[in-house]
Amino acid sequence: MKLNLTRTFWIRVAAIAIILVFSVFLFFIGKQHTVLVDNKAVMVNGVELKALQLVEVEVNTLGSMELAARDRDKFDVTGQKHKVTVIYTDANWEEHTIVRTFRIPLMQEMVMILLPALVADPEGDQSLWLENYELPTYAMTAPAEEPVVTDDLAILSDI
């Protein structure tokens, strides 16, 4: 009887351990992030890089989108490792394709890809074209609620 009890105990402990390891694995691969793609003029190392006239961007085969100058859009992705593909036409009407991979830290919610910086130095450091993005504080505060008038004749009582 004692042998059977310890055997059952160890099987239960192993099952719980497998479930915990599996849940941690699912947390890592299922974490959702927002990738903002920005095609605005940007300053990098004191040099202003102009926005591209028209660029096609794809993140992880989620579908591509075209961005004109001064546009910004977003992709919702899961996981940490991603691939961005940028297709653009230069001043000589030659089409260029840039493919880069990047990792998003686990607890980081949003990142922004600066397209002019990526196109200017496609083999350069990732920190020049990929940056952490935090929502502005004014976007996170709720507006003050206005009082709701429920009596149509209440306006006449102020006269």
Short mmCIF file of C-alpha atoms in Angstrom, two decimals:
data_model
loop_
_atom_site.label_atom_id
_atom_site.label_comp_id
_atom_site.label_asym_id
_atom_site.label_seq_id
_atom_site.Cartn_x
_atom_site.Cartn_y
_atom_site.Cartn_z
CA MET A 1 0.00 0.00 0.00
CA LYS A 2 2.83 2.42 0.84
CA LEU A 3 4.55 1.74 -2.47
CA ASN A 4 1.35 2.50 -4.37
CA LEU A 5 0.80 5.76 -2.45
CA THR A 6 4.26 7.17 -3.22
CA ARG A 7 4.01 6.09 -6.84
CA THR A 8 0.69 7.96 -7.22
CA PHE A 9 2.16 10.97 -5.44
CA TRP A 10 5.13 11.18 -7.81
CA ILE A 11 2.92 10.77 -10.88
CA ARG A 12 0.77 13.69 -9.69
CA VAL A 13 3.84 15.84 -8.98
CA ALA A 14 5.22 15.08 -12.46
CA ALA A 15 1.85 15.94 -14.08
CA ILE A 16 1.71 19.27 -12.24
CA ALA A 17 5.30 20.07 -13.25
CA ILE A 18 4.55 19.30 -16.91
CA ILE A 19 1.47 21.54 -16.82
CA LEU A 20 3.47 24.40 -15.27
CA VAL A 21 6.26 24.11 -17.84
CA PHE A 22 3.72 23.99 -20.66
CA SER A 23 1.89 27.07 -19.33
CA VAL A 24 5.14 29.08 -19.13
CA PHE A 25 5.93 28.03 -22.71
CA LEU A 26 2.48 29.17 -23.88
CA PHE A 27 2.92 32.50 -22.09
CA PHE A 28 6.15 33.17 -24.01
CA ILE A 29 4.79 32.29 -27.44
CA GLY A 30 1.33 33.78 -26.92
CA LYS A 31 2.25 37.23 -25.60
CA GLN A 32 0.74 39.88 -27.89
CA HIS A 33 2.61 43.02 -28.92
CA THR A 34 1.76 46.00 -31.09
CA VAL A 35 4.24 46.97 -33.82
CA LEU A 36 3.78 50.53 -35.06
CA VAL A 37 5.18 51.27 -38.53
CA ASP A 38 6.06 54.96 -38.91
CA ASN A 39 6.86 56.72 -42.19
CA LYS A 40 7.58 60.23 -40.89
CA ALA A 41 10.72 62.33 -41.09
CA VAL A 42 13.06 61.42 -38.25
CA MET A 43 16.33 62.68 -36.74
CA VAL A 44 19.03 60.01 -36.37
CA ASN A 45 22.43 61.04 -35.01
CA GLY A 46 21.75 64.69 -35.87
CA VAL A 47 20.79 63.94 -39.49
CA GLU A 48 17.22 64.40 -40.69
CA LEU A 49 15.94 61.49 -42.75
CA LYS A 50 12.97 62.32 -44.95
CA ALA A 51 9.88 60.15 -45.15
CA LEU A 52 9.51 57.83 -48.14
CA GLN A 53 6.94 58.81 -50.77
CA LEU A 54 5.34 55.37 -50.90
CA VAL A 55 6.44 52.20 -49.14
CA GLU A 56 4.98 48.72 -48.76
CA VAL A 57 5.49 47.06 -45.37
CA GLU A 58 4.78 43.54 -44.18
CA VAL A 59 5.34 42.13 -40.70
CA ASN A 60 5.39 38.31 -40.32
CA THR A 61 3.22 37.58 -43.38
CA LEU A 62 0.23 39.25 -41.69
CA GLY A 63 -0.54 41.03 -44.94
CA SER A 64 1.13 44.04 -46.42
CA MET A 65 0.10 47.67 -46.26
CA GLU A 66 1.14 50.72 -48.20
CA LEU A 67 2.15 53.86 -46.37
CA ALA A 68 2.54 57.30 -47.88
CA ALA A 69 4.71 60.03 -46.37
CA ARG A 70 3.70 60.99 -42.79
CA ASP A 71 1.60 57.82 -42.30
CA ARG A 72 1.62 55.48 -39.33
CA ASP A 73 -0.15 52.15 -38.94
CA LYS A 74 0.07 49.10 -36.71
CA PHE A 75 0.35 45.32 -36.71
CA ASP A 76 -0.74 43.15 -33.78
CA VAL A 77 1.70 40.25 -33.43
CA THR A 78 2.25 37.39 -31.01
CA GLY A 79 5.56 36.01 -29.88
CA GLN A 80 8.92 37.69 -29.57
CA LYS A 81 10.72 37.09 -32.87
CA HIS A 82 9.39 38.86 -35.97
CA LYS A 83 10.34 39.65 -39.56
CA VAL A 84 9.71 42.97 -41.32
CA THR A 85 9.80 43.30 -45.12
CA VAL A 86 10.02 46.79 -46.65
CA ILE A 87 9.60 47.37 -50.39
CA TYR A 88 10.17 50.88 -51.75
CA THR A 89 11.19 52.69 -54.94
CA ASP A 90 14.10 55.13 -54.85
CA ALA A 91 14.60 58.37 -56.83
CA ASN A 92 15.96 56.39 -59.82
CA TRP A 93 12.78 54.24 -59.96
CA GLU A 94 14.66 51.15 -58.76
CA GLU A 95 12.70 48.87 -56.44
CA HIS A 96 14.47 47.77 -53.25
CA THR A 97 13.47 45.11 -50.76
CA ILE A 98 14.77 45.05 -47.19
CA VAL A 99 14.11 42.07 -44.91
CA ARG A 100 15.13 42.26 -41.25
CA THR A 101 14.31 40.21 -38.19
CA PHE A 102 13.92 41.65 -34.71
CA ARG A 103 12.99 40.57 -31.21
CA ILE A 104 10.60 42.32 -28.88
CA PRO A 105 11.34 42.03 -25.16
CA LEU A 106 8.73 39.95 -23.36
CA MET A 107 7.13 42.61 -21.17
CA GLN A 108 7.30 45.42 -23.75
CA GLU A 109 3.83 46.23 -25.13
CA MET A 110 4.58 48.44 -28.15
CA VAL A 111 7.51 49.06 -30.46
CA MET A 112 7.84 51.45 -33.38
CA ILE A 113 9.71 50.80 -36.62
CA LEU A 114 11.07 54.03 -38.10
CA LEU A 115 11.02 53.32 -41.83
CA PRO A 116 13.28 56.21 -42.98
CA ALA A 117 15.98 55.08 -40.53
CA LEU A 118 15.65 51.45 -41.64
CA VAL A 119 15.93 52.38 -45.33
CA ALA A 120 18.86 54.74 -44.73
CA ASP A 121 20.96 52.02 -43.07
CA PRO A 122 19.39 48.57 -43.67
CA GLU A 123 22.37 46.66 -42.26
CA GLY A 124 22.87 49.06 -39.36
CA ASP A 125 22.13 48.75 -35.69
CA GLN A 126 18.57 47.75 -34.81
CA SER A 127 18.39 50.41 -32.10
CA LEU A 128 18.40 53.13 -34.80
CA TRP A 129 15.18 51.99 -36.47
CA LEU A 130 13.38 50.04 -33.73
CA GLU A 131 12.40 51.83 -30.54
CA ASN A 132 10.16 51.27 -27.55
CA TYR A 133 6.90 53.20 -27.76
CA GLU A 134 4.94 54.34 -24.74
CA LEU A 135 1.54 55.94 -24.97
CA PRO A 136 1.56 59.64 -24.10
CA THR A 137 0.15 60.35 -20.66
CA TYR A 138 -2.60 62.58 -22.01
CA ALA A 139 -3.91 59.68 -24.10
CA MET A 140 -4.31 57.54 -21.02
CA THR A 141 -6.38 59.94 -18.92
CA ALA A 142 -10.15 59.84 -19.22
CA PRO A 143 -11.91 63.11 -19.98
CA ALA A 144 -13.97 64.68 -17.22
CA GLU A 145 -17.59 63.69 -17.37
CA GLU A 146 -20.14 66.38 -18.07
CA PRO A 147 -23.35 66.40 -16.06
CA VAL A 148 -26.28 64.77 -17.82
CA VAL A 149 -29.46 66.87 -17.94
CA THR A 150 -32.49 64.63 -17.55
CA ASP A 151 -35.17 67.33 -17.36
CA ASP A 152 -35.86 69.27 -20.56
CA LEU A 153 -37.29 72.19 -18.58
CA ALA A 154 -34.30 72.46 -16.24
CA ILE A 155 -32.76 75.08 -18.51
CA LEU A 156 -35.77 77.36 -17.87
CA SER A 157 -35.28 77.26 -14.09
CA ASP A 158 -31.96 79.07 -14.48
CA ILE A 159 -33.68 82.09 -16.06
#
